[in-house]
mmCIF file of C-alpha atoms and ligand atoms in Angstrom:
data_model
loop_
_atom_site.group_PDB
_atom_site.id
_atom_site.type_symbol
_atom_site.label_atom_id
_atom_site.label_comp_id
_atom_site.label_asym_id
_atom_site.label_seq_id
_atom_site.Cartn_x
_atom_site.Cartn_y
_atom_site.Cartn_z
ATOM 1 C CA MET Q 1 120.168 91.977 115.396
ATOM 2 C CA THR Q 2 116.781 90.289 115.749
ATOM 3 C CA LYS Q 3 113.727 91.543 113.888
ATOM 4 C CA LEU Q 4 110.808 91.722 116.325
ATOM 5 C CA GLU Q 5 107.176 92.735 115.811
ATOM 6 C CA GLN Q 6 105.923 95.151 113.188
ATOM 7 C CA ILE Q 7 105.140 98.524 114.714
ATOM 8 C CA TYR Q 8 103.976 100.430 111.643
ATOM 9 C CA GLU Q 9 102.866 99.842 108.078
ATOM 10 C CA GLY Q 10 102.879 102.730 105.644
ATOM 11 C CA LYS Q 11 101.963 102.835 101.973
ATOM 12 C CA ALA Q 12 105.401 101.703 100.777
ATOM 13 C CA LYS Q 13 107.231 100.372 103.851
ATOM 14 C CA LYS Q 14 106.849 98.416 107.054
ATOM 15 C CA VAL Q 15 108.781 99.218 110.212
ATOM 16 C CA PHE Q 16 109.818 96.602 112.770
ATOM 17 C CA ARG Q 17 111.115 96.829 116.312
ATOM 18 C CA THR Q 18 114.420 95.054 116.992
ATOM 19 C CA ASP Q 19 116.207 93.766 120.091
ATOM 20 C CA ASP Q 20 118.212 97.017 120.023
ATOM 21 C CA PRO Q 21 115.994 99.822 121.391
ATOM 22 C CA ALA Q 22 117.886 102.395 119.297
ATOM 23 C CA ARG Q 23 117.374 100.568 115.981
ATOM 24 C CA PHE Q 24 114.437 99.777 113.709
ATOM 25 C CA ILE Q 25 114.319 97.594 110.610
ATOM 26 C CA VAL Q 26 112.451 98.966 107.592
ATOM 27 C CA GLU Q 27 111.133 96.661 104.877
ATOM 28 C CA TYR Q 28 110.268 98.090 101.468
ATOM 29 C CA LYS Q 29 107.145 96.874 99.638
ATOM 30 C CA ASP Q 30 106.252 96.775 95.939
ATOM 31 C CA ASP Q 31 102.929 98.506 96.720
ATOM 32 C CA ALA Q 32 102.424 101.864 95.074
ATOM 33 C CA THR Q 33 99.784 104.490 95.747
ATOM 34 C CA ALA Q 34 99.089 107.938 94.402
ATOM 35 C CA PHE Q 35 96.682 110.807 95.089
ATOM 36 C CA ASN Q 36 96.630 110.122 98.826
ATOM 37 C CA GLY Q 37 95.975 106.424 98.385
ATOM 38 C CA LEU Q 38 93.131 106.769 95.844
ATOM 39 C CA LYS Q 39 95.131 105.016 93.129
ATOM 40 C CA LYS Q 40 96.620 101.690 94.143
ATOM 41 C CA GLY Q 41 98.922 99.281 92.354
ATOM 42 C CA THR Q 42 102.079 97.251 92.428
ATOM 43 C CA ILE Q 43 105.394 98.025 90.820
ATOM 44 C CA ALA Q 44 107.272 94.715 90.572
ATOM 45 C CA GLY Q 45 110.746 94.935 92.081
ATOM 46 C CA LYS Q 46 110.205 98.477 93.392
ATOM 47 C CA GLY Q 47 110.836 97.595 97.035
ATOM 48 C CA ALA Q 48 114.272 96.147 96.332
ATOM 49 C CA ILE Q 49 115.220 99.051 94.069
ATOM 50 C CA ASN Q 50 114.020 101.775 96.452
ATOM 51 C CA ASN Q 51 115.765 100.136 99.402
ATOM 52 C CA GLN Q 52 119.128 99.852 97.673
ATOM 53 C CA MET Q 53 118.899 103.243 95.971
ATOM 54 C CA THR Q 54 117.969 104.993 99.223
ATOM 55 C CA ASN Q 55 120.865 103.367 101.050
ATOM 56 C CA ARG Q 56 123.437 104.323 98.429
ATOM 57 C CA LEU Q 57 122.200 107.910 98.357
ATOM 58 C CA MET Q 58 122.067 108.140 102.166
ATOM 59 C CA ALA Q 59 125.655 106.826 102.359
ATOM 60 C CA LEU Q 60 126.721 109.477 99.838
ATOM 61 C CA LEU Q 61 124.932 112.185 101.846
ATOM 62 C CA GLU Q 62 126.567 111.058 105.104
ATOM 63 C CA LYS Q 63 129.945 111.336 103.395
ATOM 64 C CA GLN Q 64 129.047 114.896 102.423
ATOM 65 C CA GLY Q 65 128.119 115.809 106.003
ATOM 66 C CA VAL Q 66 124.349 115.249 106.063
ATOM 67 C CA PRO Q 67 123.335 113.181 109.131
ATOM 68 C CA THR Q 68 120.916 110.367 108.213
ATOM 69 C CA HIS Q 69 119.108 107.477 109.904
ATOM 70 C CA PHE Q 70 120.895 104.888 107.717
ATOM 71 C CA VAL Q 71 122.831 102.149 109.530
ATOM 72 C CA GLU Q 72 123.146 98.996 107.429
ATOM 73 C CA GLU Q 73 121.502 97.185 104.520
ATOM 74 C CA LEU Q 74 120.303 93.772 105.735
ATOM 75 C CA SER Q 75 118.895 92.288 102.540
ATOM 76 C CA GLU Q 76 117.438 93.328 99.183
ATOM 77 C CA ARG Q 77 114.423 94.870 100.873
ATOM 78 C CA GLU Q 78 115.447 95.358 104.504
ATOM 79 C CA THR Q 79 117.583 97.987 106.182
ATOM 80 C CA VAL Q 80 118.599 98.754 109.746
ATOM 81 C CA VAL Q 81 117.973 102.406 110.603
ATOM 82 C CA LYS Q 82 118.365 104.523 113.707
ATOM 83 C CA LYS Q 83 115.172 104.828 115.698
ATOM 84 C CA VAL Q 84 113.711 108.277 115.140
ATOM 85 C CA GLU Q 85 110.517 110.115 115.853
ATOM 86 C CA ILE Q 86 109.421 111.380 112.433
ATOM 87 C CA VAL Q 87 108.809 115.134 112.194
ATOM 88 C CA PRO Q 88 105.374 115.191 110.496
ATOM 89 C CA LEU Q 89 106.455 117.468 107.665
ATOM 90 C CA GLU Q 90 106.973 116.562 104.026
ATOM 91 C CA VAL Q 91 109.798 118.796 102.887
ATOM 92 C CA ILE Q 92 109.703 119.401 99.149
ATOM 93 C CA ILE Q 93 112.523 120.930 97.160
ATOM 94 C CA ARG Q 94 112.026 121.908 93.512
ATOM 95 C CA ASN Q 95 114.579 122.817 90.845
ATOM 96 C CA ILE Q 96 112.292 122.658 87.803
ATOM 97 C CA SER Q 97 108.516 123.217 87.590
ATOM 98 C CA ALA Q 98 106.407 120.047 87.579
ATOM 99 C CA GLY Q 99 103.568 118.330 89.436
ATOM 100 C CA HIS Q 100 101.638 120.435 91.914
ATOM 101 C CA PHE Q 101 103.827 123.482 91.328
ATOM 102 C CA ALA Q 102 102.910 123.549 87.649
ATOM 103 C CA GLN Q 103 99.265 122.759 88.452
ATOM 104 C CA ASN Q 104 98.790 125.188 91.366
ATOM 105 C CA TYR Q 105 100.550 128.166 89.836
ATOM 106 C CA GLY Q 106 99.518 127.701 86.198
ATOM 107 C CA VAL Q 107 102.937 127.206 84.650
ATOM 108 C CA GLU Q 108 104.074 124.556 82.213
ATOM 109 C CA GLU Q 109 106.331 121.703 83.342
ATOM 110 C CA GLY Q 110 110.050 122.069 82.719
ATOM 111 C CA VAL Q 111 110.742 125.705 83.662
ATOM 112 C CA VAL Q 112 114.194 125.752 85.297
ATOM 113 C CA PHE Q 113 114.238 127.944 88.423
ATOM 114 C CA ASP Q 114 117.014 130.465 89.128
ATOM 115 C CA GLU Q 115 117.234 128.970 92.614
ATOM 116 C CA PRO Q 116 115.563 125.990 94.272
ATOM 117 C CA THR Q 117 112.273 126.372 96.198
ATOM 118 C CA ILE Q 118 111.277 124.737 99.449
ATOM 119 C CA GLU Q 119 107.821 124.017 100.816
ATOM 120 C CA PHE Q 120 106.257 121.979 103.605
ATOM 121 C CA SER Q 121 103.224 119.748 103.739
ATOM 122 C CA TYR Q 122 101.674 118.653 107.008
ATOM 123 C CA LYS Q 123 102.106 114.848 106.909
ATOM 124 C CA ASN Q 124 98.537 113.870 107.703
ATOM 125 C CA ASP Q 125 96.653 111.524 105.365
ATOM 126 C CA ASP Q 126 93.235 112.395 106.836
ATOM 127 C CA LEU Q 127 93.793 116.035 105.869
ATOM 128 C CA GLY Q 128 95.375 115.162 102.497
ATOM 129 C CA ASP Q 129 98.868 116.429 103.441
ATOM 130 C CA PRO Q 130 97.982 120.138 103.174
ATOM 131 C CA LEU Q 131 100.607 122.687 102.229
ATOM 132 C CA ILE Q 132 101.691 124.747 105.269
ATOM 133 C CA ASN Q 133 104.363 127.337 106.027
ATOM 134 C CA SER Q 134 106.908 127.329 108.842
ATOM 135 C CA TYR Q 135 104.710 129.534 111.066
ATOM 136 C CA HIS Q 136 101.867 127.031 110.721
ATOM 137 C CA ALA Q 137 104.296 124.201 111.518
ATOM 138 C CA ARG Q 138 105.289 125.961 114.732
ATOM 139 C CA ALA Q 139 101.702 126.830 115.636
ATOM 140 C CA LEU Q 140 100.820 123.152 115.216
ATOM 141 C CA LYS Q 141 103.893 122.281 117.347
ATOM 142 C CA LEU Q 142 105.216 119.986 114.638
ATOM 143 C CA ALA Q 143 108.746 121.344 115.084
ATOM 144 C CA THR Q 144 110.603 124.154 116.836
ATOM 145 C CA ARG Q 145 112.096 127.174 115.077
ATOM 146 C CA GLU Q 146 115.584 125.689 115.537
ATOM 147 C CA GLU Q 147 114.476 122.342 114.110
ATOM 148 C CA ILE Q 148 112.900 124.013 111.093
ATOM 149 C CA ASP Q 149 116.083 126.050 110.501
ATOM 150 C CA THR Q 150 118.117 122.820 110.603
ATOM 151 C CA ILE Q 151 115.681 121.016 108.295
ATOM 152 C CA VAL Q 152 115.784 123.839 105.726
ATOM 153 C CA ARG Q 153 119.594 123.984 105.801
ATOM 154 C CA LEU Q 154 119.927 120.194 105.449
ATOM 155 C CA ALA Q 155 117.279 119.980 102.704
ATOM 156 C CA PHE Q 156 119.135 122.488 100.501
ATOM 157 C CA GLN Q 157 122.409 120.668 101.224
ATOM 158 C CA VAL Q 158 120.780 117.383 100.154
ATOM 159 C CA ASN Q 159 119.603 119.080 96.969
ATOM 160 C CA LYS Q 160 123.131 120.214 96.098
ATOM 161 C CA VAL Q 161 124.660 116.784 96.641
ATOM 162 C CA LEU Q 162 121.897 114.867 94.846
ATOM 163 C CA GLN Q 163 121.570 117.276 91.931
ATOM 164 C CA GLU Q 164 125.280 116.985 91.240
ATOM 165 C CA PHE Q 165 125.291 113.209 91.650
ATOM 166 C CA PHE Q 166 122.258 112.573 89.438
ATOM 167 C CA LEU Q 167 123.781 114.699 86.671
ATOM 168 C CA THR Q 168 126.770 112.338 86.588
ATOM 169 C CA ILE Q 169 124.354 109.536 85.651
ATOM 170 C CA GLY Q 170 122.534 111.656 83.063
ATOM 171 C CA ILE Q 171 119.533 112.556 85.205
ATOM 172 C CA LYS Q 172 117.988 115.929 86.090
ATOM 173 C CA LEU Q 173 116.704 116.104 89.654
ATOM 174 C CA VAL Q 174 113.440 117.974 89.071
ATOM 175 C CA ASP Q 175 112.003 117.857 92.607
ATOM 176 C CA PHE Q 176 111.843 115.568 95.618
ATOM 177 C CA LYS Q 177 110.306 115.036 99.036
ATOM 178 C CA LEU Q 178 112.300 114.488 102.226
ATOM 179 C CA GLU Q 179 111.321 113.535 105.756
ATOM 180 C CA PHE Q 180 113.370 114.165 108.858
ATOM 181 C CA GLY Q 181 113.402 112.509 112.279
ATOM 182 C CA ARG Q 182 114.584 113.197 115.813
ATOM 183 C CA LEU Q 183 117.018 110.848 117.524
ATOM 184 C CA SER Q 184 116.438 110.263 121.249
ATOM 185 C CA ASP Q 185 118.821 113.163 122.044
ATOM 186 C CA GLY Q 186 116.846 115.486 119.763
ATOM 187 C CA THR Q 187 119.337 115.533 116.883
ATOM 188 C CA ILE Q 188 117.615 116.053 113.518
ATOM 189 C CA VAL Q 189 118.586 113.472 110.872
ATOM 190 C CA LEU Q 190 117.381 112.711 107.359
ATOM 191 C CA ALA Q 191 114.973 109.727 107.422
ATOM 192 C CA ASP Q 192 112.490 107.907 105.172
ATOM 193 C CA GLU Q 193 113.603 107.226 101.584
ATOM 194 C CA ILE Q 194 115.073 108.826 98.457
ATOM 195 C CA SER Q 195 113.817 106.930 95.432
ATOM 196 C CA PRO Q 196 111.835 107.290 92.197
ATOM 197 C CA ASP Q 197 108.752 107.206 94.487
ATOM 198 C CA THR Q 198 109.829 110.429 96.165
ATOM 199 C CA CYS Q 199 111.815 112.238 93.445
ATOM 200 C CA ARG Q 200 111.040 113.421 89.930
ATOM 201 C CA LEU Q 201 113.917 112.256 87.751
ATOM 202 C CA TRP Q 202 114.143 113.176 84.067
ATOM 203 C CA ASP Q 203 116.649 111.904 81.550
ATOM 204 C CA LYS Q 204 119.110 114.734 80.943
ATOM 205 C CA GLU Q 205 118.963 114.478 77.146
ATOM 206 C CA THR Q 206 115.373 113.445 76.392
ATOM 207 C CA ASN Q 207 113.480 114.610 79.529
ATOM 208 C CA GLU Q 208 111.936 111.126 79.658
ATOM 209 C CA LYS Q 209 110.291 110.631 83.053
ATOM 210 C CA LEU Q 210 112.136 107.983 85.094
ATOM 211 C CA ASP Q 211 110.029 108.081 88.265
ATOM 212 C CA LYS Q 212 106.644 107.422 89.847
ATOM 213 C CA ASP Q 213 104.906 109.920 87.545
ATOM 214 C CA ARG Q 214 104.842 106.993 85.066
ATOM 215 C CA PHE Q 215 102.549 105.216 87.559
ATOM 216 C CA ARG Q 216 100.615 108.329 88.656
ATOM 217 C CA ARG Q 217 99.834 109.295 85.056
ATOM 218 C CA ASP Q 218 99.613 105.822 83.479
ATOM 219 C CA LEU Q 219 102.554 106.471 81.155
ATOM 220 C CA GLY Q 220 103.543 102.788 80.945
ATOM 221 C CA ASN Q 221 106.916 101.075 81.451
ATOM 222 C CA VAL Q 222 106.917 101.914 85.169
ATOM 223 C CA GLU Q 223 109.162 98.988 86.141
ATOM 224 C CA GLY Q 224 111.526 99.811 83.275
ATOM 225 C CA ALA Q 225 111.987 103.369 84.544
ATOM 226 C CA TYR Q 226 112.872 102.240 88.079
ATOM 227 C CA GLN Q 227 115.293 99.654 86.649
ATOM 228 C CA GLU Q 228 116.867 102.252 84.393
ATOM 229 C CA VAL Q 229 117.655 104.582 87.305
ATOM 230 C CA MET Q 230 118.973 101.703 89.432
ATOM 231 C CA GLY Q 231 121.127 100.437 86.554
ATOM 232 C CA ARG Q 232 122.713 103.856 86.063
ATOM 233 C CA LEU Q 233 123.262 104.194 89.789
ATOM 234 C CA LEU Q 234 124.934 100.794 90.088
ATOM 235 C CA GLY Q 235 127.113 101.548 87.072
ATOM 236 C CA LYS Q 236 128.426 104.582 88.941
ATOM 237 C CA GLN Q 237 128.949 103.814 92.609
ATOM 238 C CA PRO Q 238 128.332 107.039 94.573
HETATM 239 P P1 TMP N 1 104.127 117.359 93.956
HETATM 240 O O1 TMP N 1 104.521 118.141 92.740
HETATM 241 O O2 TMP N 1 103.015 116.388 93.709
HETATM 242 O O3 TMP N 1 103.888 118.255 95.129
HETATM 243 O O4 TMP N 1 105.399 116.440 94.355
HETATM 244 C C1 TMP N 1 106.648 116.990 94.632
HETATM 245 C C2 TMP N 1 107.633 115.875 94.900
HETATM 246 O O5 TMP N 1 107.323 115.177 96.082
HETATM 247 C C3 TMP N 1 107.692 114.810 93.796
HETATM 248 O O6 TMP N 1 109.053 114.488 93.563
HETATM 249 C C4 TMP N 1 106.972 113.634 94.355
HETATM 250 C C5 TMP N 1 107.143 113.790 95.839
HETATM 251 N N1 TMP N 1 105.985 113.353 96.605
HETATM 252 C C6 TMP N 1 106.097 112.342 97.541
HETATM 253 O O7 TMP N 1 107.167 111.790 97.735
HETATM 254 N N2 TMP N 1 104.983 111.980 98.250
HETATM 255 C C7 TMP N 1 103.779 112.571 98.093
HETATM 256 O O8 TMP N 1 102.821 112.186 98.760
HETATM 257 C C8 TMP N 1 103.676 113.625 97.114
HETATM 258 C C9 TMP N 1 102.368 114.313 96.870
HETATM 259 C C10 TMP N 1 104.787 113.986 96.401
#
């Protein structure tokens, strides 16, 4: 497969066209941003870690019946994925209170929910990714009712698989963000990435934060946290 011109550059990844019209190549960067791009930095080695972690988790999810865009890892930082049209929704699942949930609803971090929550943000940087509900998503024609039903079902299935897997490597899956895409035939598949950039991951014993909150909140040892998660993941092949 030949990598052709870049068609998109996001905050953490670049996307390239290939000679196969049904395939893209994504390339992960070390760039990190927070607060809708207000805070900028670099996390050395992040691109390679997020690429390989995402691919291992996507392969695990495929095995458990979740359709994904993953095709093949090309190199440390590059992966072949199915060409999708991204549904402009950030789908957030939470198991434990943290981040905006704790902030918006005035609860402390670390409250374990009886059942997971789901919420959507409209993926639109100019608007600051505002929180919306499924009726808003349909009014904005971001997705159909059937697509939203599929996305909700798949997101909770992803949560089950990942929560169980992370526990086997001593990590609590606090919350995470997913994005979905449409294949050319309309099939909804999991896309984007699953990494410490997009998940809150706490050590099971100490609750130490092993994710991008270390960067967002200037907690130090950001690289070490990403390496720690990757090391545990490699030690236990999913
Ligand atoms: P939040 O508590 O800030 O809403 O974040 C919930 C989860 O979503 C957390 O695991 C981090 C992830 N996330 C992203 O992946 N991208 C984003 O732009 C934001 C705001 C959160």
